[in-house]
Structure formats: C-alpha cells, structure tokens
Tab-separated table of C-alpha atoms and ligand atoms in Angstrom:
chain	number	residue	atom	x	y	z
A	427	MET	CA	-0.028	-0.030	0.029
A	428	LEU	CA	2.544	2.402	1.071
A	429	ASP	CA	6.173	2.129	-0.270
A	430	VAL	CA	9.065	4.018	0.828
A	431	SER	CA	12.371	3.300	-0.733
A	432	ALA	CA	15.750	4.640	-0.287
A	433	MET	CA	14.113	8.095	0.841
A	434	GLN	CA	16.427	10.997	1.554
A	435	LYS	CA	15.448	14.350	2.357
A	436	ILE	CA	18.159	17.169	2.975
A	437	TYR	CA	16.910	20.865	3.751
A	438	GLN	CA	18.499	23.344	1.706
A	439	GLY	CA	18.615	26.709	3.603
A	440	GLU	CA	20.897	29.947	3.235
A	441	GLY	CA	24.318	28.442	2.664
A	442	ARG	CA	23.673	25.485	4.949
A	443	SER	CA	22.030	22.177	4.259
A	444	VAL	CA	20.621	19.996	7.122
A	445	GLU	CA	20.394	16.119	6.163
A	446	ALA	CA	17.176	15.285	8.047
A	447	VAL	CA	16.513	11.758	6.751
A	448	ARG	CA	19.504	9.524	5.086
A	449	ASP	CA	17.944	6.463	3.939
A	450	LEU	CA	14.462	5.166	4.875
A	451	THR	CA	12.965	2.143	3.405
A	452	PHE	CA	10.150	0.357	4.739
A	453	ARG	CA	6.514	-0.692	3.518
A	454	LEU	CA	3.134	-0.825	4.878
A	455	ASP	CA	0.525	-3.110	3.746
A	456	GLU	CA	-3.224	-2.619	3.209
A	457	GLY	CA	-5.000	-2.258	6.556
A	458	GLU	CA	-1.757	-1.967	8.429
A	459	LEU	CA	-1.569	0.085	11.781
A	460	ALA	CA	2.156	0.930	12.266
A	461	CYS	CA	3.705	3.159	14.724
A	462	LEU	CA	6.910	5.046	14.284
A	463	VAL	CA	9.076	6.137	17.079
A	464	GLY	CA	12.266	7.806	17.131
A	465	PRO	CA	14.153	10.498	19.167
A	466	SER	CA	13.158	14.036	18.978
A	467	GLY	CA	14.395	15.900	15.946
A	468	CYS	CA	15.089	12.577	14.040
A	469	GLY	CA	13.092	13.349	11.285
A	470	LYS	CA	9.502	11.976	11.837
A	471	THR	CA	7.741	14.859	10.730
A	472	THR	CA	9.738	15.144	7.842
A	473	LEU	CA	9.152	11.683	6.797
A	474	LEU	CA	5.285	11.983	7.136
A	475	LYS	CA	5.442	15.367	5.193
A	476	CYS	CA	7.251	13.431	2.357
A	477	VAL	CA	4.932	10.459	2.711
A	478	ALA	CA	1.777	13.193	2.299
A	479	GLY	CA	3.159	14.908	-0.789
A	480	LEU	CA	3.783	18.076	1.180
A	481	LEU	CA	7.541	17.928	0.924
A	482	GLN	CA	9.475	16.471	-1.996
A	483	PRO	CA	12.135	14.037	-0.821
A	484	THR	CA	15.720	14.849	-2.039
A	485	SER	CA	16.270	11.286	-3.508
A	486	GLY	CA	14.281	7.816	-3.203
A	487	ARG	CA	10.854	7.232	-3.885
A	488	VAL	CA	7.445	7.212	-2.047
A	489	SER	CA	4.658	5.570	-3.656
A	490	LEU	CA	0.919	4.797	-2.482
A	491	ALA	CA	-0.805	1.861	-4.060
A	492	GLY	CA	1.690	1.501	-6.654
A	493	ARG	CA	1.599	5.131	-7.903
A	494	PRO	CA	4.384	7.626	-6.798
A	495	VAL	CA	3.475	10.500	-4.637
A	496	THR	CA	4.161	13.772	-6.199
A	497	GLY	CA	1.475	15.902	-4.419
A	498	PRO	CA	-1.000	15.357	-1.657
A	499	PRO	CA	-2.750	12.237	-2.722
A	500	PRO	CA	-6.590	12.147	-2.765
A	501	ASP	CA	-6.994	9.194	-0.696
A	502	MET	CA	-4.839	10.199	2.248
A	503	ALA	CA	-5.517	12.242	5.286
A	504	VAL	CA	-3.085	13.758	7.926
A	505	VAL	CA	-3.654	14.570	11.681
A	506	PHE	CA	-1.018	16.919	12.703
A	507	GLN	CA	0.298	17.580	16.298
A	508	GLU	CA	-0.887	21.134	16.349
A	509	TYR	CA	-4.682	20.382	15.724
A	510	GLY	CA	-5.703	23.907	17.005
A	511	ARG	CA	-3.899	25.459	14.257
A	512	SER	CA	-5.245	22.890	11.800
A	513	LEU	CA	-8.755	23.938	12.535
A	514	PHE	CA	-10.067	26.997	10.923
A	515	PRO	CA	-11.756	29.037	13.721
A	516	TRP	CA	-14.238	30.899	11.550
A	517	LEU	CA	-16.049	27.598	10.747
A	518	THR	CA	-18.128	25.530	12.931
A	519	VAL	CA	-16.948	22.054	13.702
A	520	GLN	CA	-19.510	20.997	11.315
A	521	GLY	CA	-17.808	23.511	8.587
A	522	ASN	CA	-14.328	22.201	9.359
A	523	ILE	CA	-15.284	18.611	8.743
A	524	GLU	CA	-17.370	19.397	5.596
A	525	LEU	CA	-14.605	21.440	3.821
A	526	PRO	CA	-12.426	18.531	2.473
A	527	LEU	CA	-15.592	16.915	1.534
A	528	LYS	CA	-16.599	19.908	-0.610
A	529	GLN	CA	-13.165	19.783	-2.190
A	530	LYS	CA	-13.960	16.042	-2.783
A	531	LYS	CA	-16.870	17.398	-4.633
A	532	LEU	CA	-19.203	15.213	-2.708
A	533	PRO	CA	-22.987	16.012	-2.977
A	534	LYS	CA	-24.381	17.728	-0.051
A	535	GLN	CA	-26.630	14.631	1.051
A	536	GLN	CA	-23.450	12.548	1.385
A	537	ARG	CA	-21.485	15.030	3.329
A	538	ARG	CA	-24.023	15.408	5.899
A	539	GLU	CA	-24.230	11.568	6.374
A	540	LEU	CA	-20.465	11.520	6.529
A	541	ILE	CA	-20.409	14.473	9.113
A	542	ASP	CA	-22.895	12.886	11.281
A	543	GLU	CA	-21.278	9.526	11.226
A	544	ALA	CA	-17.856	10.878	11.975
A	545	LEU	CA	-19.121	13.064	14.637
A	546	ALA	CA	-20.982	10.225	16.275
A	547	ALA	CA	-17.851	7.972	16.083
A	548	VAL	CA	-15.797	10.777	18.182
A	549	SER	CA	-18.706	11.168	20.593
A	550	LEU	CA	-19.318	14.868	19.540
A	551	SER	CA	-22.503	14.806	17.831
A	552	GLU	CA	-23.980	17.608	19.962
A	553	PHE	CA	-21.055	20.041	19.139
A	554	ALA	CA	-21.639	20.052	15.195
A	555	LYS	CA	-22.668	23.818	15.476
A	556	SER	CA	-19.812	24.861	17.939
A	557	TYR	CA	-16.830	26.591	17.101
A	558	PRO	CA	-13.372	25.010	17.654
A	559	TRP	CA	-12.268	27.880	20.232
A	560	GLN	CA	-15.503	26.648	22.186
A	561	LEU	CA	-14.082	23.116	22.696
A	562	SER	CA	-11.281	21.861	24.973
A	563	GLY	CA	-8.080	20.624	23.566
A	564	GLY	CA	-8.954	17.095	23.563
A	565	MET	CA	-12.347	17.885	21.854
A	566	GLN	CA	-10.604	19.959	19.170
A	567	GLN	CA	-8.355	16.737	18.404
A	568	ARG	CA	-11.399	14.821	18.111
A	569	VAL	CA	-12.781	17.055	15.747
A	570	ALA	CA	-9.320	16.971	13.754
A	571	ILE	CA	-9.634	13.150	13.732
A	572	ALA	CA	-13.502	13.270	12.642
A	573	ARG	CA	-12.394	15.297	9.848
A	574	ALA	CA	-9.944	12.685	8.639
A	575	ILE	CA	-12.394	9.889	9.183
A	576	ALA	CA	-15.133	11.739	7.268
A	577	TYR	CA	-12.778	11.982	4.339
A	578	GLN	CA	-12.706	8.177	4.133
A	579	PRO	CA	-8.848	7.913	3.443
A	580	ARG	CA	-7.391	4.701	2.649
A	581	VAL	CA	-4.190	6.130	4.350
A	582	LEU	CA	-4.241	8.021	7.690
A	583	LEU	CA	-1.076	9.599	8.933
A	584	MET	CA	-0.741	11.042	12.228
A	585	ASP	CA	2.064	12.898	13.959
A	586	GLU	CA	2.024	13.020	17.362
A	587	PRO	CA	-1.481	13.579	17.674
A	588	PHE	CA	-2.150	13.054	21.315
A	589	ALA	CA	0.843	14.903	22.707
A	590	ALA	CA	-0.925	18.059	23.961
A	591	VAL	CA	-3.848	16.167	25.701
A	592	ASP	CA	-4.251	14.854	29.346
A	593	ALA	CA	-3.719	11.314	30.263
A	594	GLN	CA	-7.062	10.161	30.239
A	595	THR	CA	-8.101	12.018	27.107
A	596	ARG	CA	-5.143	10.377	25.561
A	597	ALA	CA	-6.069	6.964	26.697
A	598	ASP	CA	-9.821	7.365	25.242
A	599	LEU	CA	-8.382	8.835	21.861
A	600	GLU	CA	-5.828	5.615	21.455
A	601	ASP	CA	-8.822	3.249	21.974
A	602	LEU	CA	-10.887	5.397	19.454
A	603	ILE	CA	-8.129	5.281	16.850
A	604	ARG	CA	-8.118	1.453	17.212
A	605	SER	CA	-11.809	0.999	16.886
A	606	LEU	CA	-11.991	3.389	13.944
A	607	TRP	CA	-9.042	1.491	12.359
A	608	LYS	CA	-10.909	-1.782	12.750
A	609	ARG	CA	-14.151	-0.244	11.620
A	610	PHE	CA	-13.070	1.536	8.488
A	611	GLN	CA	-10.149	-0.607	7.786
A	612	MET	CA	-7.703	2.152	6.881
A	613	THR	CA	-3.966	1.847	6.635
A	614	ILE	CA	-2.419	3.672	9.375
A	615	LEU	CA	1.031	5.315	10.029
A	616	PHE	CA	1.108	6.707	13.831
A	617	VAL	CA	3.978	8.930	14.620
A	618	THR	CA	4.776	9.013	18.332
A	619	HIS	CA	7.684	9.784	20.815
A	620	ASP	CA	5.892	7.668	23.460
A	621	ILE	CA	7.151	4.104	23.679
A	622	ASP	CA	4.040	2.837	25.711
A	623	GLU	CA	1.662	4.338	23.138
A	624	ALA	CA	3.452	2.861	20.275
A	625	VAL	CA	3.382	-0.732	21.622
A	626	TYR	CA	-0.294	-0.239	22.684
A	627	LEU	CA	-1.620	0.982	19.498
A	628	GLY	CA	0.611	-0.716	16.799
A	629	GLN	CA	0.828	-3.916	15.056
A	630	ARG	CA	4.123	-3.137	14.245
A	631	VAL	CA	6.785	-0.639	15.668
A	632	LEU	CA	9.281	1.131	13.453
A	633	VAL	CA	12.156	2.564	15.015
A	634	LEU	CA	14.074	5.474	13.666
A	635	SER	CA	17.760	6.242	14.420
A	636	SER	CA	18.721	9.819	15.433
A	637	SER	CA	19.160	12.099	12.578
A	638	PRO	CA	20.426	11.578	9.839
A	639	THR	CA	17.555	8.952	10.234
A	640	VAL	CA	17.664	5.160	9.021
A	641	ILE	CA	15.244	2.599	10.382
A	642	GLN	CA	16.821	1.069	13.181
A	643	ASP	CA	14.229	-1.594	14.094
A	644	ASP	CA	10.907	-2.938	12.951
A	645	ILE	CA	9.370	-4.842	16.000
A	646	PRO	CA	6.184	-6.894	15.350
A	647	VAL	CA	3.592	-6.211	18.085
A	648	ASP	CA	2.498	-9.776	18.935
A	649	LEU	CA	-0.305	-8.743	21.420
A	650	PRO	CA	-3.805	-9.892	21.040
A	651	ASP	CA	-5.850	-7.765	18.819
A	652	GLU	CA	-8.440	-6.740	21.339
A	653	ARG	CA	-6.657	-4.567	23.425
A	654	ASP	CA	-7.756	-2.570	26.540
A	655	GLN	CA	-6.083	-0.021	28.920
A	656	LEU	CA	-6.064	-2.150	31.541
A	657	THR	CA	-5.210	-5.634	30.624
A	658	THR	CA	-3.030	-4.952	27.729
A	659	ARG	CA	-0.902	-2.562	29.683
A	660	GLY	CA	-0.796	-4.945	32.613
A	661	ALA	CA	0.483	-8.055	30.179
A	662	GLY	CA	3.909	-9.317	30.691
A	663	ARG	CA	4.441	-9.334	26.883
A	664	PHE	CA	3.736	-5.419	26.952
A	665	THR	CA	6.309	-4.859	29.390
A	666	GLU	CA	8.961	-6.997	27.202
A	667	LEU	CA	7.958	-5.343	24.168
A	668	ARG	CA	8.141	-1.751	25.601
A	669	ALA	CA	11.598	-2.906	26.939
A	670	LYS	CA	12.788	-3.978	23.522
A	671	VAL	CA	11.731	-0.613	21.891
A	672	TYR	CA	12.994	1.212	24.728
A	673	GLU	CA	16.530	-0.306	24.262
A	674	GLU	CA	16.285	0.272	20.537
A	675	ILE	CA	15.705	3.926	20.945
A	676	GLN	CA	18.704	4.018	23.305
A	677	ASN	CA	20.669	2.247	20.493
A	678	ALA	CA	19.117	4.740	18.177
A	679	LYS	CA	20.462	7.772	20.287
A	680	ARG	CA	23.903	6.293	19.794
A	681	GLY	CA	23.794	6.716	16.048
A	682	PRO	CA	22.812	5.289	13.032
A	683	VAL	CA	23.388	1.791	12.654
A	684	SER	CA	23.977	0.003	9.082
A	685	ALA	CA	20.576	-0.292	7.198
A	686	GLN	CA	21.485	-3.546	6.047
A	687	LYS	CA	20.325	-4.927	9.403
A	688	LEU	CA	16.801	-5.209	7.511
B	762	ADP	P1	10.910	14.959	14.569
B	762	ADP	O1	9.703	15.170	13.928
B	762	ADP	O2	11.391	13.412	14.451
B	762	ADP	O3	11.103	15.659	15.657
B	762	ADP	P2	11.656	16.536	12.287
B	762	ADP	O4	11.286	16.032	11.075
B	762	ADP	O5	10.910	18.065	12.746
B	762	ADP	O6	12.007	15.914	13.348
B	762	ADP	O7	13.246	17.472	11.753
B	762	ADP	C1	14.227	16.359	11.552
B	762	ADP	C2	15.422	17.455	11.346
B	762	ADP	O8	15.415	18.266	10.243
B	762	ADP	C3	15.756	18.352	12.665
B	762	ADP	O9	17.278	18.393	12.735
B	762	ADP	C4	15.235	19.701	12.265
B	762	ADP	O10	15.961	20.589	12.744
B	762	ADP	C5	15.439	19.678	10.789
B	762	ADP	N1	14.443	20.410	9.890
B	762	ADP	C6	12.990	20.211	9.945
B	762	ADP	N2	12.620	21.060	9.142
B	762	ADP	C7	13.345	21.916	8.665
B	762	ADP	C8	13.489	23.107	7.690
B	762	ADP	N3	12.419	23.361	7.281
B	762	ADP	N4	14.589	23.570	7.327
B	762	ADP	C9	15.792	22.963	7.968
B	762	ADP	N5	16.003	22.154	8.832
B	762	ADP	C10	14.643	21.302	9.036
B	763	MG	MG1	8.150	16.179	14.398
C-alpha cells in the first residue's frame, strides 16, 4: 500500500544544508496499523510530510498503491500535532469537517451523512454547530480526527496527535483510533515519541535512528488484537515489548546503524 524506498531528505537553507533523513526504506501493507517512534528531531515529521506529498524527498521514492506520490494524494488524510492550528476558527465543527468533502466534490446529502457518522464516532454529535475555540483541546483533537475519518481515506497519517492532551483523554483517543481502524480498515502510520503508546496501538513498531535517520528496527507487536488500557498494559508481553523498543531507541541515540540490518 505504502512504499518508501531509499528516501533521503536534505533541507537546503541559506548557505547550509541539513540532512534530516538519510536512507529510509519500509512498506506498509493495506490495512496495517504501524507506529513510528524515534528521538525528537530525528526526522519523523519530515518523513510524514514526504509521505503526504507536502515535501519532495531529495532522493528515493514514496509510492502509494503503486503510484508515485508527487503531491497530496486524494485518498490520504493527515492529523497533525498542532490540531488547534489545523482547524479554521471561523468555521463551525461541522464546517471544518465538511470543507475537504466539498473539495472532494461530494453531494450535500452524502456530506451530511459522513459528517454525522464521523461526529458520532468521536462522540461529538452535540457539538456540530460549535466553533473550535469553544471546545477543549481533547475535543478539538477529536474534531481533527473526525475530519480525517469523514474524508474516508485509505491511508491515515498521524503526527504525534495526542502530545498535548491529558492522560485520560489520551487513553480514550488511543482506543478511539483502534476502534476506527478496525471499523474503517484504513492503513495507518502513527508517529509518536511515546513508547508505551506505540506498543499499545501498533501491530508493528518502526524505530528510527537519530538524524540523519535510518530505520533502526522493525518490531512486530504480538499482543492480542483486542486491547484495553488495563489488561494490555498490564500484560507481561507488553512490558517485554516496551523494554525492547526502549532499548532500540537508546541504541538509536548512539547513532545510526547500518540499514542492512533489515
Ligand atoms: P521530528 O519530527 O522527529 O522531531 P523533524 O522532521 O521535525 O523531526 O526534523 C528533523 C531534522 O530536520 C531536525 O534536525 C530539524 O531541525 C531539521 N528540519 C526540520 N524542518 C526543517 C526545515 N524546514 N529546514 C531546515 N531543517 C529542518
Ligand atoms: Mg515532529
């Protein structure tokens, strides 16, 4: 579904260049939920922007369902970390969700149905007519998620989407993502710097090395598919997996390993 091959990204600035991503190769199968973790500044956002077609890689290839990504693909949605800024303050919740659907040229009746369904999925049905600034941070983030869901993307990219919400809301949003993933069978690439979150959510955890970035490790999460905050996080296997991811991130901080490890 998503194929990233030998991707490199060098930022060119006034007289200096920063190699943010050196050599990234990985694939996501259709319907997979993979988490990507790595030290802060290692290039996670850069990678996501390249995958979303918002940035052009310096070299290498990104393709989606067999087609090269040259601009924002129509069947992809992105939820950014700074959800507050990603919602338009002059539009209602409903208006925000509707905007990309209008760009997709969907008829009004269908737009209505998608909006209602997405708002119900994130438990915000009563807030359709509210403005984003009338809502709490966690609710705004749910609006951003509803907007992505209503769009019916085949691929959903999320960049540390829960970094700014409190612990309880975060746990609820994690469960929401897993249930929406099961229900809509999207392919999800979820970026986080939170190891526990990566293991809890993912079927797979990709660990990035520090910048210039390569894939340090690709760890399958062999936890049961039915997850819940208490049982899953209390399981012995969960503890083992997070220790393994932690260890890989520590190794990653010491510097890139050879990409041939994969
Ligand atoms: P992460 O999301 O993992 O924290 P980023 O992708 O934001 O990392 O950044 C990776 C590296 O690229 C960092 O060293 C950062 O300073 C650099 N970088 C990010 N954006 C730019 C830019 N527009 N111009 C120059 N350097 C950048
Ligand atoms: Mg980032």
